Amino acid sequence: MTELYKLSISEAGALLRQRKISAVELTQAHLDRIREVEPKVKAFTLVTDELALQQAREADKRFASGENLHPLTGIPLAIKDVICTKDITTTAGSRMLENFKPPFDATVMERLNATGFVMVGKTNMDEFAMGSSTEHSAFFPTHNPWDLERAPGGSSGGSAAAVAAGMAMGSYGSDTGGSIRQPGSLCNLVGLKPTYGRVSRFGLIAFASSLDQIGPFARNARDAAILLQAIAGHDRRDGTSSPEPVQDYEAALSGSIKGLRIGVPEEYWVEGTQPGVVSAVKENIERLRELGAEISPVSLPHTKYGVAAYYIIAPAEASSNLSRYDGVKYGYSYRDTSDMWEAMEKTREYGFGPEVKRRIMLGTYALSAGYYDAYYKRAEKIRTLIKQDFDKAFEKFDALVSPASPTVAFKIGEISDPYQMYLQDVFTIPANLAGICGVSIPGGFNDNLPVGLQLLGNVFKEDTILRIADAFEQVTDYHSRWPNL
Ligand code: GLN
């Protein structure tokens, strides 16, 4: 047998059910892999090895009794450190929450725990999910398993690197403007952002509440379908969660995309995209055509305002969400003064990193009485126009296809200008503004670095984009390649 850590979730699940391997063996293989490569990759803020082995033993009991089995029972997964785990440190990549142990589980964690999965650890991220490289983590940067000098993307870079390096069979991240799809793209993974409202945000530490969604990273479309299935569905504790019935995502993987209408947004061929990315994506589009999809161009005319609108709306919401970190309720607290205002000021001065402060200032400014109409209100209007572009496109198309990121993985330290970093999300941001779903899938290599292909689907059409991803995997082998670590 190949190394256990190289199995897919569905393969491992079959072996577990046939009792050819045990959950403890499978978990141990991943903990061994963590010991071997984590010192180089630094994907985790916390490795929960004892808990993992305990959960694996419980999973093995379930297999022995044959009861309550779920496709994720006994499967080792990693969780982005922005998802609250009861009594287990949840830092959001920030000094502010360095020692925070949530008194409750996020809904996503409750659902995962019910499956009997195995948690191997919490993963590193840009502070409060603000960034595209994981360099804004308050603790340390994460390294891309495909080239350790490079960033894995972000903000969910730890979750992506953990799966790409074989330290977890799958993982969860959060995507506010691209934080699952862009690291998915840079690490050769399937990274899916569900439709807004598909997955509960209860217990997800908030960045920008009207944009945030939790979603999976996997090494193939089937695994992504299994991982999404486990967390999707209505939750009465999240007022924005949708009562729309959840599809059977694995059943949707028919292998055929014959007759599917796929649009290629003209506005997504922008200057600054690396030529190697453009050529890989064009080649991929031809593959989709050969598979029987009907490909034609489509126009999304307001695309060019997406990044600008996002960098008003997301910071505005963040400035409000982050006001709760005042040193009083929980988290870091500056105590060297008896003056309340000074305590709050210093708590925020020392607790937040530079990118978070930049966003709070931007957002506060955009929401201030004198500028609200000029910035925030205008950005919201643009958001509506972007949503209408997609509504119109989806009248004619089942899905849209584009690059996921304008570049392959860049060197750690290479992008120092915040604006250049913001442009990493030029292709992913519009989907968050419109609330639609999107996935980045392995789409080839440029100079031995992965290129991601983005598939966008209408609201609640995760089944369609996963079906395309799965069909694409049948005729390509990009997704099955491993980095040399
Ligand atoms: N890179 C974008 C930002 O910094 C998106 C981050 C995310 O999706 N969480 O805001």
mmCIF file of N, CA, C and O in Angstrom, residues 41-45 80 93 123-127 129-144 150-161 179 182-183 186-187 410 412 421:
data_model
loop_
_atom_site.group_PDB
_atom_site.id
_atom_site.type_symbol
_atom_site.label_atom_id
_atom_site.label_comp_id
_atom_site.label_asym_id
_atom_site.label_seq_id
_atom_site.Cartn_x
_atom_site.Cartn_y
_atom_site.Cartn_z
ATOM 1 N N VAL A 41 7.187 23.377 7.116
ATOM 2 C CA VAL A 41 6.008 24.005 6.518
ATOM 3 C C VAL A 41 5.354 25.012 7.472
ATOM 4 O O VAL A 41 4.910 26.072 7.051
ATOM 5 N N LYS A 42 5.285 24.679 8.759
ATOM 6 C CA LYS A 42 4.661 25.548 9.766
ATOM 7 C C LYS A 42 3.201 25.879 9.441
ATOM 8 O O LYS A 42 2.795 27.044 9.389
ATOM 9 N N ALA A 43 2.430 24.847 9.213
ATOM 10 C CA ALA A 43 1.016 25.038 8.867
ATOM 11 C C ALA A 43 0.128 25.202 10.094
ATOM 12 O O ALA A 43 -0.976 25.726 9.997
ATOM 13 N N PHE A 44 0.595 24.708 11.254
ATOM 14 C CA PHE A 44 -0.280 24.646 12.421
ATOM 15 C C PHE A 44 0.079 25.677 13.492
ATOM 16 O O PHE A 44 1.256 25.909 13.776
ATOM 17 N N THR A 45 -0.961 26.236 14.107
ATOM 18 C CA THR A 45 -0.757 27.011 15.326
ATOM 19 C C THR A 45 -0.805 26.067 16.525
ATOM 20 O O THR A 45 -0.272 26.364 17.588
ATOM 21 N N LYS A 80 -9.033 25.602 10.425
ATOM 22 C CA LYS A 80 -8.471 26.957 10.491
ATOM 23 C C LYS A 80 -8.727 27.546 11.871
ATOM 24 O O LYS A 80 -9.817 27.402 12.428
ATOM 25 N N GLY A 93 -5.108 33.825 14.521
ATOM 26 C CA GLY A 93 -3.808 34.319 14.045
ATOM 27 C C GLY A 93 -3.371 35.610 14.716
ATOM 28 O O GLY A 93 -2.508 36.310 14.209
ATOM 29 N N THR A 123 -5.032 25.505 12.297
ATOM 30 C CA THR A 123 -4.056 25.955 11.306
ATOM 31 C C THR A 123 -3.828 27.462 11.288
ATOM 32 O O THR A 123 -4.714 28.255 11.570
ATOM 33 N N ASN A 124 -2.610 27.790 10.883
ATOM 34 C CA ASN A 124 -2.146 29.175 10.848
ATOM 35 C C ASN A 124 -2.877 29.977 9.784
ATOM 36 O O ASN A 124 -3.374 29.422 8.792
ATOM 37 N N MET A 125 -2.921 31.270 9.984
ATOM 38 C CA MET A 125 -3.704 32.140 9.101
ATOM 39 C C MET A 125 -3.241 33.582 9.242
ATOM 40 O O MET A 125 -2.610 33.952 10.231
ATOM 41 N N ASP A 126 -3.585 34.405 8.257
ATOM 42 C CA ASP A 126 -3.389 35.840 8.412
ATOM 43 C C ASP A 126 -4.284 36.309 9.545
ATOM 44 O O ASP A 126 -5.409 35.826 9.714
ATOM 45 N N GLU A 127 -3.782 37.257 10.315
ATOM 46 C CA GLU A 127 -4.517 37.748 11.490
ATOM 47 C C GLU A 127 -5.942 38.159 11.113
ATOM 48 O O GLU A 127 -6.147 38.961 10.200
ATOM 49 N N ALA A 129 -7.964 36.763 9.411
ATOM 50 C CA ALA A 129 -8.242 36.393 8.011
ATOM 51 C C ALA A 129 -8.007 37.538 7.036
ATOM 52 O O ALA A 129 -8.552 37.559 5.940
ATOM 53 N N MET A 130 -7.171 38.510 7.448
ATOM 54 C CA MET A 130 -6.890 39.656 6.574
ATOM 55 C C MET A 130 -5.549 39.460 5.892
ATOM 56 O O MET A 130 -4.492 39.711 6.494
ATOM 57 N N GLY A 131 -5.587 39.010 4.649
ATOM 58 C CA GLY A 131 -4.342 38.832 3.916
ATOM 59 C C GLY A 131 -4.466 37.750 2.868
ATOM 60 O O GLY A 131 -5.490 37.076 2.763
ATOM 61 N N SER A 132 -3.407 37.592 2.080
ATOM 62 C CA SER A 132 -3.409 36.638 0.981
ATOM 63 C C SER A 132 -2.146 35.799 0.972
ATOM 64 O O SER A 132 -1.767 35.255 -0.061
ATOM 65 N N SER A 133 -1.442 35.725 2.112
ATOM 66 C CA SER A 133 -0.159 35.021 2.095
ATOM 67 C C SER A 133 0.154 34.280 3.399
ATOM 68 O O SER A 133 1.129 33.561 3.465
ATOM 69 N N THR A 134 -0.657 34.508 4.436
ATOM 70 C CA THR A 134 -0.412 33.974 5.781
ATOM 71 C C THR A 134 0.820 34.628 6.432
ATOM 72 O O THR A 134 1.233 34.260 7.512
ATOM 73 N N GLU A 135 1.387 35.642 5.768
ATOM 74 C CA GLU A 135 2.496 36.380 6.387
ATOM 75 C C GLU A 135 1.996 37.324 7.480
ATOM 76 O O GLU A 135 2.778 37.774 8.311
ATOM 77 N N HIS A 136 0.701 37.650 7.459
ATOM 78 C CA HIS A 136 0.156 38.535 8.493
ATOM 79 C C HIS A 136 -0.252 37.777 9.756
ATOM 80 O O HIS A 136 -0.899 38.345 10.622
ATOM 81 N N SER A 137 0.081 36.501 9.842
ATOM 82 C CA SER A 137 -0.111 35.799 11.106
ATOM 83 C C SER A 137 0.745 36.496 12.159
ATOM 84 O O SER A 137 1.889 36.868 11.879
ATOM 85 N N ALA A 138 0.206 36.649 13.371
ATOM 86 C CA ALA A 138 0.991 37.299 14.426
ATOM 87 C C ALA A 138 2.111 36.376 14.907
ATOM 88 O O ALA A 138 3.009 36.815 15.637
ATOM 89 N N PHE A 139 2.082 35.103 14.504
ATOM 90 C CA PHE A 139 3.021 34.130 15.077
ATOM 91 C C PHE A 139 4.198 33.805 14.152
ATOM 92 O O PHE A 139 5.345 33.944 14.534
ATOM 93 N N PHE A 140 3.928 33.351 12.952
ATOM 94 C CA PHE A 140 4.989 33.003 11.993
ATOM 95 C C PHE A 140 4.340 32.803 10.642
ATOM 96 O O PHE A 140 3.138 32.532 10.565
ATOM 97 N N PRO A 141 5.120 32.931 9.559
ATOM 98 C CA PRO A 141 4.547 32.658 8.247
ATOM 99 C C PRO A 141 4.482 31.150 7.991
ATOM 100 O O PRO A 141 5.253 30.387 8.583
ATOM 101 N N THR A 142 3.582 30.726 7.145
ATOM 102 C CA THR A 142 3.520 29.328 6.708
ATOM 103 C C THR A 142 4.215 29.234 5.356
ATOM 104 O O THR A 142 4.210 30.193 4.575
ATOM 105 N N HIS A 143 4.837 28.080 5.097
ATOM 106 C CA HIS A 143 5.580 27.900 3.854
ATOM 107 C C HIS A 143 4.812 27.002 2.888
ATOM 108 O O HIS A 143 4.168 26.046 3.309
ATOM 109 N N ASN A 144 4.925 27.307 1.612
ATOM 110 C CA ASN A 144 4.218 26.527 0.591
ATOM 111 C C ASN A 144 4.949 25.191 0.357
ATOM 112 O O ASN A 144 6.140 25.194 0.028
ATOM 113 N N ARG A 150 8.332 30.002 -0.708
ATOM 114 C CA ARG A 150 7.156 30.748 -1.153
ATOM 115 C C ARG A 150 6.003 30.657 -0.167
ATOM 116 O O ARG A 150 5.950 29.752 0.671
ATOM 117 N N ALA A 151 5.081 31.601 -0.315
ATOM 118 C CA ALA A 151 3.906 31.641 0.556
ATOM 119 C C ALA A 151 2.852 30.668 0.010
ATOM 120 O O ALA A 151 2.780 30.421 -1.197
ATOM 121 N N PRO A 152 2.022 30.123 0.908
ATOM 122 C CA PRO A 152 0.974 29.209 0.473
ATOM 123 C C PRO A 152 -0.289 29.940 0.039
ATOM 124 O O PRO A 152 -1.285 29.304 -0.280
ATOM 125 N N GLY A 153 -0.248 31.279 0.026
ATOM 126 C CA GLY A 153 -1.468 32.048 -0.155
ATOM 127 C C GLY A 153 -2.121 32.252 1.200
ATOM 128 O O GLY A 153 -1.593 31.846 2.229
ATOM 129 N N GLY A 154 -3.265 32.912 1.183
ATOM 130 C CA GLY A 154 -3.934 33.173 2.451
ATOM 131 C C GLY A 154 -5.338 33.702 2.219
ATOM 132 O O GLY A 154 -5.762 33.821 1.073
ATOM 133 N N SER A 155 -6.077 33.928 3.221
ATOM 134 C CA SER A 155 -5.617 33.871 4.594
ATOM 135 C C SER A 155 -5.562 32.464 5.172
ATOM 136 O O SER A 155 -4.897 32.230 6.185
ATOM 137 N N SER A 156 -6.231 31.495 4.509
ATOM 138 C CA SER A 156 -6.260 30.129 5.064
ATOM 139 C C SER A 156 -5.033 29.328 4.637
ATOM 140 O O SER A 156 -5.147 28.140 4.299
ATOM 141 N N GLY A 157 -3.854 29.941 4.643
ATOM 142 C CA GLY A 157 -2.657 29.277 4.143
ATOM 143 C C GLY A 157 -2.267 28.029 4.918
ATOM 144 O O GLY A 157 -1.762 27.062 4.345
ATOM 145 N N GLY A 158 -2.496 28.044 6.226
ATOM 146 C CA GLY A 158 -2.154 26.871 7.030
ATOM 147 C C GLY A 158 -3.022 25.676 6.665
ATOM 148 O O GLY A 158 -2.520 24.546 6.533
ATOM 149 N N SER A 159 -4.296 25.913 6.469
ATOM 150 C CA SER A 159 -5.215 24.823 6.100
ATOM 151 C C SER A 159 -4.836 24.234 4.745
ATOM 152 O O SER A 159 -4.917 23.023 4.535
ATOM 153 N N ALA A 160 -4.431 25.115 3.824
ATOM 154 C CA ALA A 160 -4.046 24.642 2.486
ATOM 155 C C ALA A 160 -2.735 23.866 2.559
ATOM 156 O O ALA A 160 -2.624 22.751 2.026
ATOM 157 N N ALA A 161 -1.733 24.434 3.233
ATOM 158 C CA ALA A 161 -0.421 23.789 3.300
ATOM 159 C C ALA A 161 -0.504 22.432 3.996
ATOM 160 O O ALA A 161 0.167 21.476 3.599
ATOM 161 N N SER A 179 -10.026 33.719 0.435
ATOM 162 C CA SER A 179 -9.107 33.041 1.354
ATOM 163 C C SER A 179 -9.147 31.520 1.351
ATOM 164 O O SER A 179 -8.311 30.902 2.010
ATOM 165 N N GLN A 182 -7.844 31.170 -3.254
ATOM 166 C CA GLN A 182 -6.487 31.585 -3.636
ATOM 167 C C GLN A 182 -5.418 30.662 -3.035
ATOM 168 O O GLN A 182 -4.561 30.177 -3.770
ATOM 169 N N PRO A 183 -5.452 30.332 -1.745
ATOM 170 C CA PRO A 183 -4.466 29.344 -1.257
ATOM 171 C C PRO A 183 -4.675 27.962 -1.877
ATOM 172 O O PRO A 183 -3.708 27.224 -2.094
ATOM 173 N N LEU A 186 -2.765 28.205 -5.060
ATOM 174 C CA LEU A 186 -1.307 28.242 -4.890
ATOM 175 C C LEU A 186 -0.745 26.927 -4.340
ATOM 176 O O LEU A 186 0.463 26.699 -4.379
ATOM 177 N N CYS A 187 -1.617 26.065 -3.801
ATOM 178 C CA CYS A 187 -1.148 24.797 -3.218
ATOM 179 C C CYS A 187 -1.680 23.572 -3.962
ATOM 180 O O CYS A 187 -1.605 22.457 -3.446
ATOM 181 N N PHE A 410 4.021 33.231 -4.735
ATOM 182 C CA PHE A 410 5.095 34.228 -4.712
ATOM 183 C C PHE A 410 5.986 33.987 -3.492
ATOM 184 O O PHE A 410 5.596 33.275 -2.566
ATOM 185 N N ILE A 412 7.935 34.453 -0.015
ATOM 186 C CA ILE A 412 7.643 35.090 1.269
ATOM 187 C C ILE A 412 8.456 36.382 1.333
ATOM 188 O O ILE A 412 9.654 36.378 1.034
ATOM 189 N N MET A 421 -0.833 43.207 -2.662
ATOM 190 C CA MET A 421 -1.364 42.026 -1.992
ATOM 191 C C MET A 421 -2.885 41.950 -2.213
ATOM 192 O O MET A 421 -3.427 40.885 -2.460
#
